[in-house]
Short mmCIF file of C-alpha atoms in Angstrom, two decimals:
data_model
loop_
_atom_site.label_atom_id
_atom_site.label_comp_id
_atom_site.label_asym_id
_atom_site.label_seq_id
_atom_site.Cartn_x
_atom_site.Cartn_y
_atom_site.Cartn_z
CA UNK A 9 36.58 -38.76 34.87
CA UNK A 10 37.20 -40.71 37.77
CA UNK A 11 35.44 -43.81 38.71
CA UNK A 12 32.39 -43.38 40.98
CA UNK A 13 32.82 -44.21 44.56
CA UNK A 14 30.69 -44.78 47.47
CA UNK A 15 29.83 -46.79 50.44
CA UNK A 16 26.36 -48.55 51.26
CA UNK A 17 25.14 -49.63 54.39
CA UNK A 18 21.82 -51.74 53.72
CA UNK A 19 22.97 -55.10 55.35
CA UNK A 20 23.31 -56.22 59.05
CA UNK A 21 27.07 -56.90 58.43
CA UNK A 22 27.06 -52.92 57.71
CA UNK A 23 25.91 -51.88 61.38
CA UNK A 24 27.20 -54.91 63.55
CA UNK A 25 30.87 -53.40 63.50
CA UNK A 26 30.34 -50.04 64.33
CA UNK A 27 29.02 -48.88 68.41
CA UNK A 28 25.30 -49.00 69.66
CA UNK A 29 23.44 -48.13 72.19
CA UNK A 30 19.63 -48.61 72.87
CA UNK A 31 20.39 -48.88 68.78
CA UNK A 32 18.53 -52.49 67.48
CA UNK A 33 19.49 -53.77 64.08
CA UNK A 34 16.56 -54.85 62.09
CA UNK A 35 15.63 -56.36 58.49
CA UNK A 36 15.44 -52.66 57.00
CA UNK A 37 18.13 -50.95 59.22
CA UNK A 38 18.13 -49.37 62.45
CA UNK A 39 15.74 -48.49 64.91
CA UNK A 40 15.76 -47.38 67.96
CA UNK A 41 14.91 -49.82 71.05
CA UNK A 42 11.58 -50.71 71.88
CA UNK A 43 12.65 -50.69 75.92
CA UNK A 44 14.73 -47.12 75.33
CA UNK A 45 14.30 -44.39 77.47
CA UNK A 46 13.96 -41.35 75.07
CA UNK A 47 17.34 -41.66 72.38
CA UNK A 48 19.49 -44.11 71.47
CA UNK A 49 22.89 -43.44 69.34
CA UNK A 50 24.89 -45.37 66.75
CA UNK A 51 28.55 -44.96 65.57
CA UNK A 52 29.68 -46.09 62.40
CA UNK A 53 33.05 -48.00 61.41
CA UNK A 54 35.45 -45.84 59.63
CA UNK A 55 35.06 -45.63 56.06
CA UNK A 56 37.92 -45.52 53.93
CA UNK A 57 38.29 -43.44 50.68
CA UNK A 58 41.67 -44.85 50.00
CA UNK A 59 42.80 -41.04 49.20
CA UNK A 60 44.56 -38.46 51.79
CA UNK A 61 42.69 -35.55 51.36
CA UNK A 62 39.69 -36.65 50.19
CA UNK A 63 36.76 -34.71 49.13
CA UNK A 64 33.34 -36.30 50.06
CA UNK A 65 30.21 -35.67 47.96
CA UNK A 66 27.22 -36.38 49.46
CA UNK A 67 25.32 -38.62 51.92
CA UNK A 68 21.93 -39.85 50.55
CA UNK A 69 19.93 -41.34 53.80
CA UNK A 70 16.43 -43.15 53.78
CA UNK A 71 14.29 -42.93 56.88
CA UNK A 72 11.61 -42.99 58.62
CA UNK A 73 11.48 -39.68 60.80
CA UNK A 74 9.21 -37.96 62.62
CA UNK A 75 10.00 -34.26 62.34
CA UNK A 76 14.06 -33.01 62.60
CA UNK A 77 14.36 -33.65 66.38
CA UNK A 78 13.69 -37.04 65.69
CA UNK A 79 17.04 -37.94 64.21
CA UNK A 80 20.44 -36.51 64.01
CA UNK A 81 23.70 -37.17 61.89
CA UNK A 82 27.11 -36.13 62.72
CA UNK A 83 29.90 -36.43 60.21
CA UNK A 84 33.67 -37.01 61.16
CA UNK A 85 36.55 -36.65 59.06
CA UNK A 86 40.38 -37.43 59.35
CA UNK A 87 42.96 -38.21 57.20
CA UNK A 88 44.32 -40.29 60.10
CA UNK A 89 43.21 -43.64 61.33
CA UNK A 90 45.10 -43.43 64.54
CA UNK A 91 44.27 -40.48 67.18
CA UNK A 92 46.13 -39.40 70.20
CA UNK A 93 44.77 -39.56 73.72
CA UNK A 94 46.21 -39.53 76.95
CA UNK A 95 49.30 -39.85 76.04
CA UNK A 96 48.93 -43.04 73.69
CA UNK A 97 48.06 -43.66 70.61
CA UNK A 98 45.14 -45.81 69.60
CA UNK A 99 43.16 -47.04 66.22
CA UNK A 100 39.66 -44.81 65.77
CA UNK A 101 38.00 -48.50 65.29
CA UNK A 102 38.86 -49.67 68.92
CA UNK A 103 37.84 -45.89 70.38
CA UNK A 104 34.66 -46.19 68.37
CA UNK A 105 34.16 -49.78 69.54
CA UNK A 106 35.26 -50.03 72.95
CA UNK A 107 32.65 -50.20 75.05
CA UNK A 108 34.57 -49.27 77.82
CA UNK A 109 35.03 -46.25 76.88
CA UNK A 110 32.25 -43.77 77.91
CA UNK A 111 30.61 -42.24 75.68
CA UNK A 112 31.11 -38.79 76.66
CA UNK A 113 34.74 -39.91 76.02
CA UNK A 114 34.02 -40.98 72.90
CA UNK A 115 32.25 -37.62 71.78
CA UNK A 116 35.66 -35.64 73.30
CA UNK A 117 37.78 -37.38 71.49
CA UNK A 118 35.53 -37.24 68.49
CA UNK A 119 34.48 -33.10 68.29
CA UNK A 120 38.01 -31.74 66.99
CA UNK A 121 37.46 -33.91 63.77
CA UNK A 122 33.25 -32.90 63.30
CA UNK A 123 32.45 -31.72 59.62
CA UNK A 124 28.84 -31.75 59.82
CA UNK A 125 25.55 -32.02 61.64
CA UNK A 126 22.35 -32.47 60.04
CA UNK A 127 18.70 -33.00 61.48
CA UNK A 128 16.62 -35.75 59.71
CA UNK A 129 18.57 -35.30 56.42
CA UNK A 130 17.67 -37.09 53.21
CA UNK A 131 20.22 -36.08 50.69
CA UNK A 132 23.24 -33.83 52.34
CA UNK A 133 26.19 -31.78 50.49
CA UNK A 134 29.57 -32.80 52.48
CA UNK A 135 31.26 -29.57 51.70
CA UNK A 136 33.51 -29.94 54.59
CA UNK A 137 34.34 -33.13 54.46
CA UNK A 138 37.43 -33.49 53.67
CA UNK A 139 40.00 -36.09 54.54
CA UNK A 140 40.68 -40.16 53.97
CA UNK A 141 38.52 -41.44 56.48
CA UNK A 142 35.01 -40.78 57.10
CA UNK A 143 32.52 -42.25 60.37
CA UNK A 144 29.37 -40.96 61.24
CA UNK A 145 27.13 -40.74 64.72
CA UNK A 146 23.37 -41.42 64.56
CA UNK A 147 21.21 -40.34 67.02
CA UNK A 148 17.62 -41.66 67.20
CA UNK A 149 14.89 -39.90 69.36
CA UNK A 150 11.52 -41.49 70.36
CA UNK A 151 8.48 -38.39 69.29
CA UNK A 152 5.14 -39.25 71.17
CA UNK A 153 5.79 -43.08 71.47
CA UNK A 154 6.94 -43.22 68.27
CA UNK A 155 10.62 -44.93 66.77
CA UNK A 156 12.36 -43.83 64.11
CA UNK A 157 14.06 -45.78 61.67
CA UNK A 158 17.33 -45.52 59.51
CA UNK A 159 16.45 -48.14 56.23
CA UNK A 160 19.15 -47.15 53.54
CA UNK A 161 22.64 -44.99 53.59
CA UNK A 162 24.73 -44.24 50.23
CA UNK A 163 28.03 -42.41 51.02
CA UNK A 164 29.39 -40.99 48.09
CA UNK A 165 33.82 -40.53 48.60
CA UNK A 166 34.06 -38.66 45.70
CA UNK A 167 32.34 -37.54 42.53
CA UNK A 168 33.11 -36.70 38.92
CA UNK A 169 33.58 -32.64 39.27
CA UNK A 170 32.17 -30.62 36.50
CA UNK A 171 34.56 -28.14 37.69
CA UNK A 172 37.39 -30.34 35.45
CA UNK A 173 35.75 -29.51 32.40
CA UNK A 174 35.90 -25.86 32.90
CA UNK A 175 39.11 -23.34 31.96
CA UNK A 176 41.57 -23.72 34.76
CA UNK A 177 40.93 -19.89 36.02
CA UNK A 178 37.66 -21.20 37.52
CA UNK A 179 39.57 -24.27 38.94
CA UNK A 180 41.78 -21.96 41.33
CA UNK A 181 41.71 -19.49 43.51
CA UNK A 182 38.79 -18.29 46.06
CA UNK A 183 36.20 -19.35 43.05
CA UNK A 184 36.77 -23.33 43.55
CA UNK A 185 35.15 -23.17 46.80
CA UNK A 186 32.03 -21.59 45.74
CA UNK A 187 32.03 -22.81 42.48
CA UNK A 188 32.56 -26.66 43.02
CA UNK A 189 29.94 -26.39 46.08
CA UNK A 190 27.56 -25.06 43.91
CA UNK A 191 28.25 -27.37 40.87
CA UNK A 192 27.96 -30.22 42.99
CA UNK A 193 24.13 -29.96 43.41
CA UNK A 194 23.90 -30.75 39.97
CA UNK A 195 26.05 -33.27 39.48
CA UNK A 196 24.47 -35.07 42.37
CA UNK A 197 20.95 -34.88 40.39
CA UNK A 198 23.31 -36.29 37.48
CA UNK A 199 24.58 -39.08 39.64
CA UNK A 200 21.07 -40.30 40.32
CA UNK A 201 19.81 -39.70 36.72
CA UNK A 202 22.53 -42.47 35.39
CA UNK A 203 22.09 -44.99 38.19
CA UNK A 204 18.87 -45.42 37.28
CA UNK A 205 19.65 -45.38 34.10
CA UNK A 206 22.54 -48.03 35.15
CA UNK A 207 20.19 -50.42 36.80
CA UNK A 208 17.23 -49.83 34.42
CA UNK A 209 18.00 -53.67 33.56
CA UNK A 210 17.16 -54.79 37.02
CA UNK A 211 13.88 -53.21 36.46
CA UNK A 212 12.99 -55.94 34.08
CA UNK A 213 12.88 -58.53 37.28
CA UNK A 214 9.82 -58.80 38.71
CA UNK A 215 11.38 -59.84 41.94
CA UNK A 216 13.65 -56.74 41.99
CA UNK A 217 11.77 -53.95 40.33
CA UNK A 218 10.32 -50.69 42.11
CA UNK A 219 6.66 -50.85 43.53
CA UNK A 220 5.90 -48.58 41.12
CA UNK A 221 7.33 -50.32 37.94
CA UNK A 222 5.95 -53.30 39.05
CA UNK A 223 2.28 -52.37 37.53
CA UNK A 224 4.04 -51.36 34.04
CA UNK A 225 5.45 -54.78 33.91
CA UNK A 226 2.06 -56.24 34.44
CA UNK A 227 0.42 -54.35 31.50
CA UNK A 228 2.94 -55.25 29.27
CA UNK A 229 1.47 -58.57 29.91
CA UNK A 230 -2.01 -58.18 29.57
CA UNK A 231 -2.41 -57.57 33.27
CA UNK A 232 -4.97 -54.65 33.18
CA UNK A 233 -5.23 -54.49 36.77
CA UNK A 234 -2.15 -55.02 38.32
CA UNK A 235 -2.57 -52.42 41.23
CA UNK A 236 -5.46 -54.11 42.46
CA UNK A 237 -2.73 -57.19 43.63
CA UNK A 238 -1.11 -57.75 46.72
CA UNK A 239 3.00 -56.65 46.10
CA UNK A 240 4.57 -60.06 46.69
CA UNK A 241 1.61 -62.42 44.95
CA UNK A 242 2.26 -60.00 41.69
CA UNK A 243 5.86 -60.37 41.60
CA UNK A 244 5.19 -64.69 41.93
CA UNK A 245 3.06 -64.37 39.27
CA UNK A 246 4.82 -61.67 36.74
CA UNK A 247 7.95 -64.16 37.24
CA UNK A 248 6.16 -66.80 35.11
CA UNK A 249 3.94 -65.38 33.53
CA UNK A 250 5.60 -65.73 29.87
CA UNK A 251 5.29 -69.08 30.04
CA UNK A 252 2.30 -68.80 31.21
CA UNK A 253 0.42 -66.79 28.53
CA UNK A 254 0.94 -69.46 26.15
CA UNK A 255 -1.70 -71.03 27.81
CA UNK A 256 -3.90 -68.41 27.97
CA UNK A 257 -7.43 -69.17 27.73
CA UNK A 258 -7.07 -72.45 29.54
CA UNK A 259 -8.49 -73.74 32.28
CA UNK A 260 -5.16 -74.23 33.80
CA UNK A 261 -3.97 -71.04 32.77
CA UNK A 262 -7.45 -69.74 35.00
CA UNK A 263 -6.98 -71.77 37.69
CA UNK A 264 -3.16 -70.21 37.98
CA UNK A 265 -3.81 -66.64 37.55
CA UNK A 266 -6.82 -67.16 40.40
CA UNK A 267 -4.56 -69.51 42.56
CA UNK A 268 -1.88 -66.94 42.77
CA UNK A 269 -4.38 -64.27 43.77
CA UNK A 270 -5.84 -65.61 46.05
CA UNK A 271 -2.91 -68.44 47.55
CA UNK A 272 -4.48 -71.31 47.38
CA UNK A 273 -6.29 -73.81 44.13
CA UNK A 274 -9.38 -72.63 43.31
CA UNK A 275 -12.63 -74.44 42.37
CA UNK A 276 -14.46 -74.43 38.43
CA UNK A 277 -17.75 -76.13 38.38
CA UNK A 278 -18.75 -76.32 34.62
CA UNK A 279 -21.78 -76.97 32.77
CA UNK A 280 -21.21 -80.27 31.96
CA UNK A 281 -20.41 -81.31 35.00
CA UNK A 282 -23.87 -80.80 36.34
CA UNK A 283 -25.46 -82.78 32.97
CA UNK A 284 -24.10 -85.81 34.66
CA UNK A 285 -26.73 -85.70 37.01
CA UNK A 286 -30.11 -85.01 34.49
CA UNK A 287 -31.08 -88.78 35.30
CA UNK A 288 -31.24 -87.98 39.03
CA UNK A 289 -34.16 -85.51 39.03
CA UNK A 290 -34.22 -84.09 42.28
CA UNK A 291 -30.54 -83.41 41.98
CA UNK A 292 -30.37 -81.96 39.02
CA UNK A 293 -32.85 -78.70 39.62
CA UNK A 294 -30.79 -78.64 42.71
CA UNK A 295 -27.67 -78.20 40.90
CA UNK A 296 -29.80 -76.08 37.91
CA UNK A 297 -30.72 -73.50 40.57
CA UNK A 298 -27.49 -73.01 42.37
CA UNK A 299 -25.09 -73.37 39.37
CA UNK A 300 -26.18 -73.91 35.93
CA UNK A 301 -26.39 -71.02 33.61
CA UNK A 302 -25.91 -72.01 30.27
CA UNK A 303 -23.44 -74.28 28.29
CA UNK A 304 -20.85 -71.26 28.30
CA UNK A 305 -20.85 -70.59 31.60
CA UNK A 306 -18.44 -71.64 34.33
CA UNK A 307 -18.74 -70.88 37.88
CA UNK A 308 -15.32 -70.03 40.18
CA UNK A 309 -15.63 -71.08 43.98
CA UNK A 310 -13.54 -69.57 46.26
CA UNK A 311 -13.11 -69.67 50.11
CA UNK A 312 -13.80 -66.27 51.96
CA UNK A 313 -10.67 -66.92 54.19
CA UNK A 314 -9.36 -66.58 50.65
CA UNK A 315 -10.40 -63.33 49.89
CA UNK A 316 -11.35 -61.78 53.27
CA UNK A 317 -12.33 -58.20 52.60
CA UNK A 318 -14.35 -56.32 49.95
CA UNK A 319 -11.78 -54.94 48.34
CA UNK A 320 -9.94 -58.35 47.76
CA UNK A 321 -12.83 -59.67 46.04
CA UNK A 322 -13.88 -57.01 44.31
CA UNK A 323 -10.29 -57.03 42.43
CA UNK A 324 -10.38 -60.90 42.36
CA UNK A 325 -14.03 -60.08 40.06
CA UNK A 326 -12.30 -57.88 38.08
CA UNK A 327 -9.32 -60.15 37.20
CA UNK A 328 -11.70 -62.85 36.25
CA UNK A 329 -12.81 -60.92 34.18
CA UNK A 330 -10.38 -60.04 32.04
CA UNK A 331 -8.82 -63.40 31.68
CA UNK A 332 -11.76 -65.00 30.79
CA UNK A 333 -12.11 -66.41 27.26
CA UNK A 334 -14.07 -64.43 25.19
CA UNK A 335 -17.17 -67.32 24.41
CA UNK A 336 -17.06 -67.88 28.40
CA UNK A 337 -19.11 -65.99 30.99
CA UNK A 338 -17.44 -66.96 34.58
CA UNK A 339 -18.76 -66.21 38.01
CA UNK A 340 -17.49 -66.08 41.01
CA UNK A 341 -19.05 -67.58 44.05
CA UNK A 342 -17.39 -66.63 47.47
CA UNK A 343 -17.82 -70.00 49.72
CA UNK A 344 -18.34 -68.73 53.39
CA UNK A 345 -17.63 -70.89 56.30
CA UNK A 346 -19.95 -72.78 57.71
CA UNK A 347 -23.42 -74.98 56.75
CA UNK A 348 -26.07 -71.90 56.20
CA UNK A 349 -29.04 -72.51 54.62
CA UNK A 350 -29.50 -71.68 50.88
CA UNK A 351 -25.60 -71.90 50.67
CA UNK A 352 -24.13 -75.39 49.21
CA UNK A 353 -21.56 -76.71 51.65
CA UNK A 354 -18.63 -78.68 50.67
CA UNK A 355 -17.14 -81.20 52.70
CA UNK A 356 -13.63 -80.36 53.63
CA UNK A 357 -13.95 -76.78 51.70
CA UNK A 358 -16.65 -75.00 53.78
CA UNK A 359 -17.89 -77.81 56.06
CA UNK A 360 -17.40 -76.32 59.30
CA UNK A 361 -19.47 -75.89 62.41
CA UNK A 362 -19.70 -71.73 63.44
CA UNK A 363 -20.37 -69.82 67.14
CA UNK A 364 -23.80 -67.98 66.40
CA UNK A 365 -24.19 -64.96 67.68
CA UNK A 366 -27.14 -62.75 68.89
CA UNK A 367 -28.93 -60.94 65.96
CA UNK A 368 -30.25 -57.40 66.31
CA UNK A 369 -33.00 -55.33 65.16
CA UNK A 370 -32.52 -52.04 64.76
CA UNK A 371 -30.47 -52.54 68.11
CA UNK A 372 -33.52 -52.36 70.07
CA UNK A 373 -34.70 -56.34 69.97
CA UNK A 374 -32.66 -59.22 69.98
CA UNK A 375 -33.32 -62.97 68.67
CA UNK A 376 -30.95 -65.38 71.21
CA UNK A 377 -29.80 -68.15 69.76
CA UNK A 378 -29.87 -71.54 70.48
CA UNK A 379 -26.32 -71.60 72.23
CA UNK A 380 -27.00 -68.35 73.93
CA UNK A 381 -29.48 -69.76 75.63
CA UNK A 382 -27.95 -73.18 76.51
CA UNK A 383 -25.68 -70.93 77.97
CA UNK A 384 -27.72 -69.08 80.04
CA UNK A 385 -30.01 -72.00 81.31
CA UNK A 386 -26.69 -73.69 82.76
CA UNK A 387 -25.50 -70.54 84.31
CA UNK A 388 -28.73 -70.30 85.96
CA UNK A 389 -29.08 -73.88 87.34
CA UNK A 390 -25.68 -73.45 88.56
CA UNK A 391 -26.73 -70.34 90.35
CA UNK A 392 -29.57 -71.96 91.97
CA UNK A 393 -27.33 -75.58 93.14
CA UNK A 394 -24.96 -73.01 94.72
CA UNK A 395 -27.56 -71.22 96.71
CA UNK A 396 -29.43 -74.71 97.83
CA UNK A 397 -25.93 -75.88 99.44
CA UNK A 398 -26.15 -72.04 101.39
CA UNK A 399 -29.17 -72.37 102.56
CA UNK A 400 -28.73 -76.24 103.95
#
């Protein structure tokens, strides 16, 4: 069988040397320009199979459409890299690059050597595609305000045919056509089946692995909950986390697995860290009644900019408690900003002044607050020094 070949475009090297216009490049791909009218279209460089005659497989496309008028694909093919116009002969790179050139030219020049068209396509059979050189046109359509995006393109040049494993009567004659085109759908579900298979080893990296395989790696480490993490703070923390679980159990192997949650140290306050105040009375029920619950029992304070929403904190509980030791209870204690009373306040933690705000009843009375009515009182006397210098 022959070797696999195929061309990716997933970089911004990929589109810079092909055409564009109203066509931006971005992290993922291409998208089409905020300030565009309606379209935008992008031509590719010429892709070279290194074979005259060259049958193309497939195109496998990843994007972010919004039904089939939204994008288009056209596929060229030529076994030549030259093409004659006007009486001269030019390279198809400098046609497809020249800016000069209109693009109505371009698409003349271009029609005699169209293979295929395809709306919004994901995975596409080039059948017709035959020939050394292969470029392709994008089109990009705005639908209701919104752009489409191209993220990932795999061109395959040619594939290993099941066809040269049958008897050679199926391998001539009218059959190949229909034959190869329709043993090429499965060979293209075989061609995915061993790249994965292929790159199963990159799997293993938490910084490369799927989404998806991302929260099997964290069970095979004792992370039950691994779906309940932000994407990026799991793969920082499955990255170490070997090392890591030697530890486990530890203080600092708590104070890591919060701290990565959450993106910043947290705080333990342990038991016997409030005994150290028994000879100051009033201090010490203080600190009984706010913190203290037993000799194994350790309280975790957190900032709420830390965990902002319900949902964060609710996972951040559950973490804690499944890496907690077994003869420790922990709690966790969200620290909200600003000096509240009945809330202990922290000096460069949680020690922060806040606006008030009006508070409602039932949205029929209303308590002002202090600052509200500051406020108001100033507005007013301003209202009244303006009208004394009228009426003088």
């Amino acid at each position: 069988m022959d070797q696999l070949r195929y061309f990716v475009f997933n970089k911004k090297k990929d589109y810079e040397s092909g055409y564009r216009k109203d066509i931006r490049i971005t992290k993922q791909g291409l998208a089409l320009e905020e300030g565009a009218e309606d379209s935008g279209i992008f031509i590719s460089r010429l892709l070279d199979s290194g074979e005259e005659g060259n049958q193309w497989h497939r195109a496998v496309i990843e994007s972010e459409g919004y039904g089939d008028d939204s994008i288009r694909f056209y596929f060229y093919c030529s076994d030549d890299s030259q093409v004659s116009a006007e009486g001269r002969t030019c390279p198809w790179e400098e046609v497809i690059g020249d800016r000069e050139i209109s693009l109505e030219k371009k698409h003349q020049m271009m029609e005699p050597f169209l293979v295929h068209v395809a709306a919004n396509p994901q995975d596409i059979m080039l059948y017709h595609a035959r020939g050394r050189y292969l470029w392709m046109e994008i089109q990009l359509f705005c639908q209701a305000g919104f752009l489409p995006e191209i993220h990932h393109m795999k061109l395959y040049a040619g594939n290993r045919s099941f066809l040269s494993y049958l008897p050679m009567i199926y391998q001539t004659g009218g059959r190949e056509d229909f034959l190869g085109r329709f043993l090429g759908m499965f060979e293209a579900v075989y061609q995915d089946l061993e790249e994965r298979i292929a790159g199963s080893a990159r799997q293993l990296d938490p910084m490369a692995a799927d989404p998806e395989f991302l929260r099997w790696l964290a069970k095979w480490v004792g992370i039950s909950n691994g779906h309940l993490w932000q994407e990026e703070r799991l793969r920082i923390l499955l990255e170490g986390i070997v090392k890591k679980n030697l530890i486990r159990g530890t203080r600092e192997y708590m104070e890591h697995m919060i701290g990565t949650f959450t993106g910043e140290r947290p705080f333990f306050l342990e038991y016997g860290e409030i005994e150290q105040y028994r000879g100051n009375d009033r201090a010490y029920q203080s600190l009984i009644q706010s913190y203290a619950h037993g000799p194994y029992e350790v309280n975790v304070l957190v900032r709420e900019q830390a965990v902002p929403s319900l949902r964060e904190q609710y996972a951040l509980k559950k973490m804690i408690e499944d890496i907690q030791p077994a003869h420790i209870r922990m709690h966790l204690i969200i620290l909200r900003p600003g000096i509240y009373l009945g809330q202990n306040v922290y000096a460069g933690v949680n020690s922060m002044l806040v606006a008030y705000e009006h508070a409602n009843l039932n949205g029929v009375a209303a308590i002002p607050s202090m600052v509200g009515m500051a406020e108001t009182g100033a507005e007013e006397e301003k209202k009244d020094e303006e009208f004394e210098k009228l009426s003088i």
